[in-house]
mmCIF file of C-alpha atoms in Angstrom:
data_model
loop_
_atom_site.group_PDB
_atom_site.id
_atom_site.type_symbol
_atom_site.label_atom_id
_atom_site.label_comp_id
_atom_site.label_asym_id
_atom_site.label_seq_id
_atom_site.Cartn_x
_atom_site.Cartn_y
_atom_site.Cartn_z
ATOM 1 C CA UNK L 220 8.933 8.841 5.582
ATOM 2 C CA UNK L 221 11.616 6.340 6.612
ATOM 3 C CA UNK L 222 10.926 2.806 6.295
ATOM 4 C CA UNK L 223 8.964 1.028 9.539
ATOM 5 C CA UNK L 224 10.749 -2.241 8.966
ATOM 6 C CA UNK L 225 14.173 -2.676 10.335
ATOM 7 C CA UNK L 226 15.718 -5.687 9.608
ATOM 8 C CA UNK L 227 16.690 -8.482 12.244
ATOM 9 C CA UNK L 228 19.825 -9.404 10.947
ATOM 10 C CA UNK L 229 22.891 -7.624 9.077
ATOM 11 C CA UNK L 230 23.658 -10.038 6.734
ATOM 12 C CA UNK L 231 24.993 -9.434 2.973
ATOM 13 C CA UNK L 232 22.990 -9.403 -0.218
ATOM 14 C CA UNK L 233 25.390 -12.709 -0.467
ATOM 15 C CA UNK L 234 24.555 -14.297 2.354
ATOM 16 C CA UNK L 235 20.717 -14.010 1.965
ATOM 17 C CA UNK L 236 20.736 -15.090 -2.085
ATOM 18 C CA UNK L 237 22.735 -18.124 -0.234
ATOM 19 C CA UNK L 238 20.202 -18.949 2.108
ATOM 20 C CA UNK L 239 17.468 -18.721 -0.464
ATOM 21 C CA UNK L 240 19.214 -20.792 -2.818
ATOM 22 C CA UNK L 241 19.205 -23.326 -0.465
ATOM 23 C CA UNK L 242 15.409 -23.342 0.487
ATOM 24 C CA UNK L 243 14.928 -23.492 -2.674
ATOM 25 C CA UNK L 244 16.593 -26.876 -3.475
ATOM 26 C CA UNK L 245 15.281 -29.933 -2.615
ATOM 27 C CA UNK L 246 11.910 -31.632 -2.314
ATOM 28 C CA UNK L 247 9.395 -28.377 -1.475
ATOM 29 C CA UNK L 248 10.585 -25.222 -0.627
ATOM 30 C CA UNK L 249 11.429 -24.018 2.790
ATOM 31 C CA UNK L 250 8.474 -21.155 2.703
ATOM 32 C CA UNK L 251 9.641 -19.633 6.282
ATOM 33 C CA UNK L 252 13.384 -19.167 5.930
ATOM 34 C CA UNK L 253 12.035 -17.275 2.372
ATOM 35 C CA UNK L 254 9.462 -15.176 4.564
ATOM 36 C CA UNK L 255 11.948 -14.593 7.437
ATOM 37 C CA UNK L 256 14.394 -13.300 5.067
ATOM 38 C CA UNK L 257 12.248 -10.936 2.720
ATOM 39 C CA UNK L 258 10.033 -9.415 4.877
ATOM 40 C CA UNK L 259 12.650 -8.183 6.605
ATOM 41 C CA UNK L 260 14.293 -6.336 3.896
ATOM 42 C CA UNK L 261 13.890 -2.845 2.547
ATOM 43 C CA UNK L 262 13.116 -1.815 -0.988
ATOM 44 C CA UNK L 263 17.250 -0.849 -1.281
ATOM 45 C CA UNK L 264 18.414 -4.152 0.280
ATOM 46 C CA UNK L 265 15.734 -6.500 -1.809
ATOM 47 C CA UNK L 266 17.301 -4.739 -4.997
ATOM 48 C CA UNK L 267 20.589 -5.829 -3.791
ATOM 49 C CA UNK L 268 19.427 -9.160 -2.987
ATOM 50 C CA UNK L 269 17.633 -9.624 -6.666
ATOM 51 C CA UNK L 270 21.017 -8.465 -8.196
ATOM 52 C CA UNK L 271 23.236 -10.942 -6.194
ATOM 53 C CA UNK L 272 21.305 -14.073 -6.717
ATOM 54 C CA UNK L 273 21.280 -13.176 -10.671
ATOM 55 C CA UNK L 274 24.738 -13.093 -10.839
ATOM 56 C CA UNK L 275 25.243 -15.966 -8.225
ATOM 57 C CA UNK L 276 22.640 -18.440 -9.963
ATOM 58 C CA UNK L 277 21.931 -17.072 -13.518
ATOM 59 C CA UNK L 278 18.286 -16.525 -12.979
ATOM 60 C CA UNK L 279 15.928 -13.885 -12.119
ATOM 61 C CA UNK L 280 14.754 -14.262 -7.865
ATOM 62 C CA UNK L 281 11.317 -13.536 -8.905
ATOM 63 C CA UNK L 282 10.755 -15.712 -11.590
ATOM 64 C CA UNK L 283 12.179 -18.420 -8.854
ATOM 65 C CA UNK L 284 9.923 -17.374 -5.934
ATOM 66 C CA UNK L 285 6.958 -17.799 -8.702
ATOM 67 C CA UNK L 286 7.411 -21.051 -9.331
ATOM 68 C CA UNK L 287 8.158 -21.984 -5.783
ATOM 69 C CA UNK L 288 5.444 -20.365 -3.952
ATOM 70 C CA UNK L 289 1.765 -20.743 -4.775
ATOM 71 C CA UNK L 290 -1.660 -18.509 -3.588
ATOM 72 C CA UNK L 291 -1.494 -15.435 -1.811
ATOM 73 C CA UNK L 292 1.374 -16.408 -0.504
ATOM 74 C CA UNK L 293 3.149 -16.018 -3.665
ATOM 75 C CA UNK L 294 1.142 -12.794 -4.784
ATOM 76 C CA UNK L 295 1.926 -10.917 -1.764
ATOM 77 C CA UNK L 296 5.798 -11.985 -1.739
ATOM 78 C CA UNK L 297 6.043 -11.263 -5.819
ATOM 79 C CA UNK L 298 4.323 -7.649 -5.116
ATOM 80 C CA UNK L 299 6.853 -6.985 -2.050
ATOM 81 C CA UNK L 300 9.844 -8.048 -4.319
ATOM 82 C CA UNK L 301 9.436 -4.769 -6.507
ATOM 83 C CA UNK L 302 10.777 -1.206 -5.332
ATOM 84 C CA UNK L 303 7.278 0.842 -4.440
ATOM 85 C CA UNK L 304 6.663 3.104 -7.616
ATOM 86 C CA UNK L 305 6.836 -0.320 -9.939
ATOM 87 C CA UNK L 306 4.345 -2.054 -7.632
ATOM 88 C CA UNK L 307 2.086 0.791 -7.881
ATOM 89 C CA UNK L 308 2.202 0.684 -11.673
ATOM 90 C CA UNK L 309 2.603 -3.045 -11.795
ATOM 91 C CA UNK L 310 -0.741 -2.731 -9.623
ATOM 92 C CA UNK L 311 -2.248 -0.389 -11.958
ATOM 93 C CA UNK L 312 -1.366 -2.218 -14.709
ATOM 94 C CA UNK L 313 -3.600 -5.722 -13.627
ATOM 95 C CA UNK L 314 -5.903 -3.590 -12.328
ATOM 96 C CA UNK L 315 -6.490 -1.801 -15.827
ATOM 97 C CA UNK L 316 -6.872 -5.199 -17.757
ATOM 98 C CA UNK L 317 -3.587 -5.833 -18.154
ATOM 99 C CA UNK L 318 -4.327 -9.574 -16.536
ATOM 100 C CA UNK L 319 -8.044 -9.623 -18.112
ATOM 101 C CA UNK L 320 -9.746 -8.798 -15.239
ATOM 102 C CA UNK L 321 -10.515 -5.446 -14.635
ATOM 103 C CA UNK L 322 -10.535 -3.839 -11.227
ATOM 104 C CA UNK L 323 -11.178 -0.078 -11.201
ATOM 105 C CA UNK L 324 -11.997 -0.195 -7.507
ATOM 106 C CA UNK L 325 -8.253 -0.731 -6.724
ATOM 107 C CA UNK L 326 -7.095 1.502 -9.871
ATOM 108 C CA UNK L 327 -8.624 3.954 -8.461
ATOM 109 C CA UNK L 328 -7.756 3.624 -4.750
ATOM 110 C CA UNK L 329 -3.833 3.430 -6.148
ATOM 111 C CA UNK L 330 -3.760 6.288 -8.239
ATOM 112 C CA UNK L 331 -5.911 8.720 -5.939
ATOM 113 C CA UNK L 332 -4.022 8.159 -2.843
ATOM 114 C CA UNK L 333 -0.528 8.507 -3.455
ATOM 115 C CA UNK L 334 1.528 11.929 -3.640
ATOM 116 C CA UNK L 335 2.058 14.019 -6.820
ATOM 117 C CA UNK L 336 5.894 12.922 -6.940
ATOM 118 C CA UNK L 337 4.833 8.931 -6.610
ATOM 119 C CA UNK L 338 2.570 9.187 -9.163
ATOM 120 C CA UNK L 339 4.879 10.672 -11.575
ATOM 121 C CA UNK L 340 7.325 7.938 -10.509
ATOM 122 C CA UNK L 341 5.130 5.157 -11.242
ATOM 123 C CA UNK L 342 3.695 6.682 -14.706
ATOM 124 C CA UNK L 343 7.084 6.900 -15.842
ATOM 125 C CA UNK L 344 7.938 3.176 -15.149
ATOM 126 C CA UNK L 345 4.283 2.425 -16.849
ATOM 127 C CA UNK L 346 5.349 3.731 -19.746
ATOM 128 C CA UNK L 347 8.745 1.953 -19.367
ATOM 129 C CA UNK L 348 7.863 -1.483 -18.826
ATOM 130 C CA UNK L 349 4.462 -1.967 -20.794
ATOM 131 C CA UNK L 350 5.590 0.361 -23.522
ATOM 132 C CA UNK L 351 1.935 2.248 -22.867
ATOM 133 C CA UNK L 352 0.929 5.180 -21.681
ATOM 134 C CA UNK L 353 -0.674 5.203 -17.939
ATOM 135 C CA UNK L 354 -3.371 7.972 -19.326
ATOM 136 C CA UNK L 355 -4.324 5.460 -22.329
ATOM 137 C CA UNK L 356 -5.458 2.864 -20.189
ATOM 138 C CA UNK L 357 -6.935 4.776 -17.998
ATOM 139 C CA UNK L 358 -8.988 6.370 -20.991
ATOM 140 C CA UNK L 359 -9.699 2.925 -22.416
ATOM 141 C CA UNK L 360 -11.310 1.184 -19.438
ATOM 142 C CA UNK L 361 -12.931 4.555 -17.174
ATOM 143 C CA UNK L 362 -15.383 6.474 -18.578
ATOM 144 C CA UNK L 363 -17.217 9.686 -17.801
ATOM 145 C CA UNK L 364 -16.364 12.080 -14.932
ATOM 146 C CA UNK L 365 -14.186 9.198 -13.497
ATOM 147 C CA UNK L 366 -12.340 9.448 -16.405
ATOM 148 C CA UNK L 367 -12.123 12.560 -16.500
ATOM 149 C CA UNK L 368 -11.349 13.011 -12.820
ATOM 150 C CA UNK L 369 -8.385 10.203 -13.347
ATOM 151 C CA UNK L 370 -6.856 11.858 -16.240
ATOM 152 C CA UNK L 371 -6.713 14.962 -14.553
ATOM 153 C CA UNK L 372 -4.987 13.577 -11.465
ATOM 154 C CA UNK L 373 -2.480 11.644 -13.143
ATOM 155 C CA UNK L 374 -1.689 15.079 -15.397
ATOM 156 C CA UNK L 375 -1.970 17.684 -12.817
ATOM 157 C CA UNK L 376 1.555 18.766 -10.824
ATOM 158 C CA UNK L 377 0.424 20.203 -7.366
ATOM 159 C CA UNK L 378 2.174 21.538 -4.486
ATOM 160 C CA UNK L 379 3.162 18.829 -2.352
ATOM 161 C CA UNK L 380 4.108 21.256 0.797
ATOM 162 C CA UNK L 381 1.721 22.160 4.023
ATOM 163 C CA UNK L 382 1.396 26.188 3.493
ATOM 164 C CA UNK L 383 -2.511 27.346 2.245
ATOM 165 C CA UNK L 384 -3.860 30.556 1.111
ATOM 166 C CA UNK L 385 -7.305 30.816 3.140
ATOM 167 C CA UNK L 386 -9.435 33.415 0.266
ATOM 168 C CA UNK L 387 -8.546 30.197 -2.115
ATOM 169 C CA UNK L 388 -10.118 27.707 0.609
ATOM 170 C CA UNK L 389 -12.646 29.991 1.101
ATOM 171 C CA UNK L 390 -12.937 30.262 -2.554
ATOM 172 C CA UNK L 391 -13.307 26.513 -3.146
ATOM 173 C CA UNK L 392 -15.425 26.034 -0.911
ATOM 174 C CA UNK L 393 -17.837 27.953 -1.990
ATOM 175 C CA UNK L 394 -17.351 26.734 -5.582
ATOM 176 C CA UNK L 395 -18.111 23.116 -4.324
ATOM 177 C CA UNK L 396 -20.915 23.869 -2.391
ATOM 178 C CA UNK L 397 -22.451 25.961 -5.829
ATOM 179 C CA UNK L 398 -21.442 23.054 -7.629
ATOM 180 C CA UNK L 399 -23.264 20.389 -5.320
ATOM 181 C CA UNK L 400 -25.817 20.881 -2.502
ATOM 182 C CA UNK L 401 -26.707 24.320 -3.624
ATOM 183 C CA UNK L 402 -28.194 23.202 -6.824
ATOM 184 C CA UNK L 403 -30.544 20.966 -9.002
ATOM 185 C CA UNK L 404 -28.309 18.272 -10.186
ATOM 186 C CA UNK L 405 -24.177 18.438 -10.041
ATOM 187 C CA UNK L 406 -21.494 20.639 -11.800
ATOM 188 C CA UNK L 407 -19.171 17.462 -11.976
ATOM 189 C CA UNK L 408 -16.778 19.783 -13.211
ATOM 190 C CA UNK L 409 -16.011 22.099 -11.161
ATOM 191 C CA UNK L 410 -15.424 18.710 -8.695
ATOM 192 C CA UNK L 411 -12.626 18.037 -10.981
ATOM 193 C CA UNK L 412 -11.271 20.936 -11.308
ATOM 194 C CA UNK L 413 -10.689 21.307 -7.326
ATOM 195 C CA UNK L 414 -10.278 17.595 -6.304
ATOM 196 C CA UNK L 415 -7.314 16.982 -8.919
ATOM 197 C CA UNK L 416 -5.920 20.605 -8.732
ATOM 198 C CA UNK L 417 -4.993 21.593 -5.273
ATOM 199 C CA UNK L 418 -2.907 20.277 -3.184
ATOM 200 C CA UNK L 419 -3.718 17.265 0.171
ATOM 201 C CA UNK L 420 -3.570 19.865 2.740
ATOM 202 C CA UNK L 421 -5.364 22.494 1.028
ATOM 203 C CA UNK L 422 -8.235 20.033 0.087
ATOM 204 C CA UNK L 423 -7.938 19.401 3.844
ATOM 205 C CA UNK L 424 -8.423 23.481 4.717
ATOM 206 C CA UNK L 425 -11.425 23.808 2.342
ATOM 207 C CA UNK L 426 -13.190 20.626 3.566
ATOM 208 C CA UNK L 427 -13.085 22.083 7.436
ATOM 209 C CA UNK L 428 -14.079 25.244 5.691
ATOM 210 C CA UNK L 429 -16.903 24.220 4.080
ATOM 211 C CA UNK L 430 -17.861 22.264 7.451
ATOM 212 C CA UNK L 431 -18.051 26.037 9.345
ATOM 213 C CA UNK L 432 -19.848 27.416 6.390
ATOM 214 C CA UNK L 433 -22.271 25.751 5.959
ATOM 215 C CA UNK L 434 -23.033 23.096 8.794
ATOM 216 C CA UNK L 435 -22.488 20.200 6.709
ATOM 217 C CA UNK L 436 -19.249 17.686 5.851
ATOM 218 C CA UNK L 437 -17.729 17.867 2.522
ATOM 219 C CA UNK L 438 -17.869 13.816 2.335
ATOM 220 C CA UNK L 439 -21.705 14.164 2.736
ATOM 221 C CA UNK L 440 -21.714 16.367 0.079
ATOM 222 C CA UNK L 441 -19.648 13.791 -2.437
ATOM 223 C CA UNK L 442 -21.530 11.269 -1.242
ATOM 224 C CA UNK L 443 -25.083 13.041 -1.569
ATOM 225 C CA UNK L 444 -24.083 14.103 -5.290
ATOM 226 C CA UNK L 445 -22.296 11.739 -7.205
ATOM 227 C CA UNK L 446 -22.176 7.911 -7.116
ATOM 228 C CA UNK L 447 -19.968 4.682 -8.329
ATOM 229 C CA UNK L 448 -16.729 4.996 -9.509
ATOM 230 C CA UNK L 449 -16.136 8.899 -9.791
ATOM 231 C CA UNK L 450 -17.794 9.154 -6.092
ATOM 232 C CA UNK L 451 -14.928 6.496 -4.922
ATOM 233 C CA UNK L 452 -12.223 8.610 -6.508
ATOM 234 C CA UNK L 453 -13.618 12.220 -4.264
ATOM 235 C CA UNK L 454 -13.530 9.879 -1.397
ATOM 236 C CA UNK L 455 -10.149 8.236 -1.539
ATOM 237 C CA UNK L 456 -8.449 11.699 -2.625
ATOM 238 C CA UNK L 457 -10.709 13.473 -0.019
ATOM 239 C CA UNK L 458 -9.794 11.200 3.139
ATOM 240 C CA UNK L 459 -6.717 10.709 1.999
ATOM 241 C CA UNK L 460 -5.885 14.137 2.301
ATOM 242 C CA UNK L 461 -7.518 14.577 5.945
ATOM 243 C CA UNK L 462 -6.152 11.545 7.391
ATOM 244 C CA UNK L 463 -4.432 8.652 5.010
ATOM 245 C CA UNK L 464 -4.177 6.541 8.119
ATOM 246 C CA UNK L 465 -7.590 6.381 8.887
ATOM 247 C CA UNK L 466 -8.486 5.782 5.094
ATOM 248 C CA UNK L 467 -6.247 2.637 4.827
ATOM 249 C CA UNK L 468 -7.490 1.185 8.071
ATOM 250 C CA UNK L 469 -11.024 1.559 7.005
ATOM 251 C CA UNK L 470 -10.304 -0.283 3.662
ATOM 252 C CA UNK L 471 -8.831 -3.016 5.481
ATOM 253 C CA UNK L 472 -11.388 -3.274 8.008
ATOM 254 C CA UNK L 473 -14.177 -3.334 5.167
ATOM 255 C CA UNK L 474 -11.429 -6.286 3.158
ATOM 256 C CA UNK L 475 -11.825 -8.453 5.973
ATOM 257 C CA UNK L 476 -15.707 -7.652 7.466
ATOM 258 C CA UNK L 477 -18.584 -10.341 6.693
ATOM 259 C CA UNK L 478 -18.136 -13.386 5.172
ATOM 260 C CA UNK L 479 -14.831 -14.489 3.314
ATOM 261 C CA UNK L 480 -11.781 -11.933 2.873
ATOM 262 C CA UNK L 481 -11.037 -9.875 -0.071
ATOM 263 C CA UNK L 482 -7.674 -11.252 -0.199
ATOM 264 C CA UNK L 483 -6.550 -8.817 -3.271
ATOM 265 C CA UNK L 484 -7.401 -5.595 -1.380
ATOM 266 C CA UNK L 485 -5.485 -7.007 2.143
ATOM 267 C CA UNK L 486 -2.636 -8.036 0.673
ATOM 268 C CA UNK L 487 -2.310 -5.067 -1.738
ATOM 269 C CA UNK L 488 -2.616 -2.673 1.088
ATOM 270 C CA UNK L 489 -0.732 -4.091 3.484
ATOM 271 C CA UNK L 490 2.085 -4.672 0.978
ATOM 272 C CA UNK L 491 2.286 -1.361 -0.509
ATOM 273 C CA UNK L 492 2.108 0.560 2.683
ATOM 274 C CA UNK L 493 4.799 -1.330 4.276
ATOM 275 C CA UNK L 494 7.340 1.146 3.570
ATOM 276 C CA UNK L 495 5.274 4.302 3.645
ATOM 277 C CA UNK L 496 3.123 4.420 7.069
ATOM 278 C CA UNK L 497 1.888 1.413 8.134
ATOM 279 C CA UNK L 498 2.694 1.836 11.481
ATOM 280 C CA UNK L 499 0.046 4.830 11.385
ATOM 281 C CA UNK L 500 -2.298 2.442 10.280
ATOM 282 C CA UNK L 501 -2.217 0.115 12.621
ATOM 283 C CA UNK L 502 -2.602 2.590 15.153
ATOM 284 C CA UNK L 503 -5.519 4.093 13.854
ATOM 285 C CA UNK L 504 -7.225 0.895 13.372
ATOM 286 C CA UNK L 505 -6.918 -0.145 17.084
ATOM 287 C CA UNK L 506 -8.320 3.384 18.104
ATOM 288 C CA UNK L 507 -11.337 2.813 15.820
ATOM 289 C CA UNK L 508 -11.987 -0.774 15.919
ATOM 290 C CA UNK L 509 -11.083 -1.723 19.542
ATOM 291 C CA UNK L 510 -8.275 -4.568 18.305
ATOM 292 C CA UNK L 511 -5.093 -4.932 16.329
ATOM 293 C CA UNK L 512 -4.862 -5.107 12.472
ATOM 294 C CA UNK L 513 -2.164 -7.956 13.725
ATOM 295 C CA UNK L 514 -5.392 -9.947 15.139
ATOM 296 C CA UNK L 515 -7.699 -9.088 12.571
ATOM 297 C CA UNK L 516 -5.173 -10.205 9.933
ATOM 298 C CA UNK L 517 -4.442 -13.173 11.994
ATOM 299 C CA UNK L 518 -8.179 -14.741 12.230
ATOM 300 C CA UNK L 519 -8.569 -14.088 8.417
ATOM 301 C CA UNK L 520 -5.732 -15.585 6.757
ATOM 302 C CA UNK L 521 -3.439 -18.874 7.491
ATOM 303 C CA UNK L 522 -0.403 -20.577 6.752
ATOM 304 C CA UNK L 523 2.842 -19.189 5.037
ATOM 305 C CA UNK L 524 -0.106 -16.314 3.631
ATOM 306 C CA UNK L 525 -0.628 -15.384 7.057
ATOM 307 C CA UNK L 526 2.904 -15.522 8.150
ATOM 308 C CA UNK L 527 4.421 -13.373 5.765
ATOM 309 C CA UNK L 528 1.915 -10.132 6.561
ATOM 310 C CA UNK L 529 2.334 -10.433 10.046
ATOM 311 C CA UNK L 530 6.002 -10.290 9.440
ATOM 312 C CA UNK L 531 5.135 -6.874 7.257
ATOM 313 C CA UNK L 532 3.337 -6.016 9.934
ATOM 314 C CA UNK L 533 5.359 -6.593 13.053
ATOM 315 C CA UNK L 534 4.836 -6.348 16.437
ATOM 316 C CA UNK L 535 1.345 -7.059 17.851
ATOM 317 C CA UNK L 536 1.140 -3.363 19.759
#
């Protein structure tokens, strides 16, 4: 999918390392020409930009923008400066302990919702940059049928196209309903086996299957038989295969409901779906929650913070 932001201004590589320089010097940094110029640039013109102000100023942009931004401001901007498959795994990375704290929640929600093709991107530039591999993390810090569910996901090549073969769906669902609701207790395997084998739009067929077979959703069934971490990972691969949109507007709506803002989950979403299908997002979160992520975004954060995702996130529609 192309990329929803289209920049304001055709300027050079040159001419924006120029104009960063320059809000860079001085007393303070001039935060808004730095958000006005990187928000509006795709992944291919920020690599540009990181190259040119190297060789115009013998240092690396990013290690500049961290020590001249501060807060989420500076998270959100740092994440944005990397091309998408070495956010994901620079994501993954700090997620799986590779900053101390460990957040499986958004490991998980990462790994299970992107496409077989960006997650062999991103394990590839794990391995690269951390000199690890993705599956030795993940089998350090998960455990049990999250684990397992994890590994197999990160392993498994499937089909990435739209056809499906309806005795498999059939098939499946049968399998998952014997595996779940039909039984005392849960063949967690056979869960596996499905959710990390087939492909988004067949796992999309067999849940509307299962639905006119037996009267019941699919997500009620994950729900009803597993729990915690593993249960998180059916979801997020589940929804994301019905409807991605939907799941990303619901985790944003949940990041900013109640008291405070889960700043980490906002500005990871909002960052790393930039470039993929944001736009869908924001449509499906007016249609469900009767307002725009734009305002919901804009009463929960402020300042440069605030500025820079509603530049991601452009026009209020």
């Amino acid at each position: 999918m192309a990329s929803v932001i289209i920049p304001p201004v055709l300027s050079s590589p040159r001419d924006d390392a120029i104009q960063l320089h320059r809000a860079f010097k001085g007393f303070g940094c001039d935060t808004t020409t730095v958000i006005n110029i990187l928000a509006h640039r795709d992944a291919t013109q920020r690599a540009y930009l990181k190259q040119e102000y190297k060789t115009m100023y013998h240092e690396e942009l990013s290690k500049r923008l961290s020590s001249e931004l501060s807060g989420n401001t500076k998270k959100s901007v740092l994440l944005w400066m990397h091309d998408p498959a070495t956010r994901d795994a620079t994501i993954i990375r700090q997620a799986l302990g590779g900053e101390a704290v460990v957040d499986l929640k958004a490991a998980t929600e990462v790994i299970c919702s992107r496409t077989p093709s960006q997650i062999l991107q991103f394990k590839n530039i794990y391995f690269a940059t951390f000199g690890v591999y993705l599956e030795h993390d993940i089998g350090f810090q998960a455990s049990g049928d999250h684990k397992n569910l994890l590994l197999a996901y990160v392993g498994t090549p499937r089909y990435e196209g739209l056809e499906v073969d309806r005795a498999t769906v059939e098939y499946d669902a049968k399998a998952l309903f014997k595996a779940g609701e039909k039984r005392l207790g849960t063949d967690e395997k056979t869960f596996v086996q499905i959710f990390s084998g087939r492909s988004s739009a067949h796992l999309a067929a067999v849940s509307a299957a299962y639905h006119s077979m037996y009267g019941s959703s699919l997500e009620k069934a994950v729900k009803k038989e597993t729990s915690g971490y593993f249960e998180h990972a059916l979801l997020t691969i589940l929804r994301c295969a019905e409807h991605p949109g939907m799941y990303f507007a619901k985790v944003l709506h949940k990041a900013m409901k109640g008291l405070g803002t889960d700043d980490s989950t906002l500005l990871r979403v909002i960052v790393s779906r930039a470039e993929i299908d944001l736009q869908f997002i924001k449509a499906e979160y007016r249609k469900k929650y009767g307002k725009t992520l734009n305002d919901a975004v804009h009463s929960e954060t402020s300042g440069n913070y605030r500025a820079f995702l509603l530049a991601l996130l452009g026009p209020n529609h």
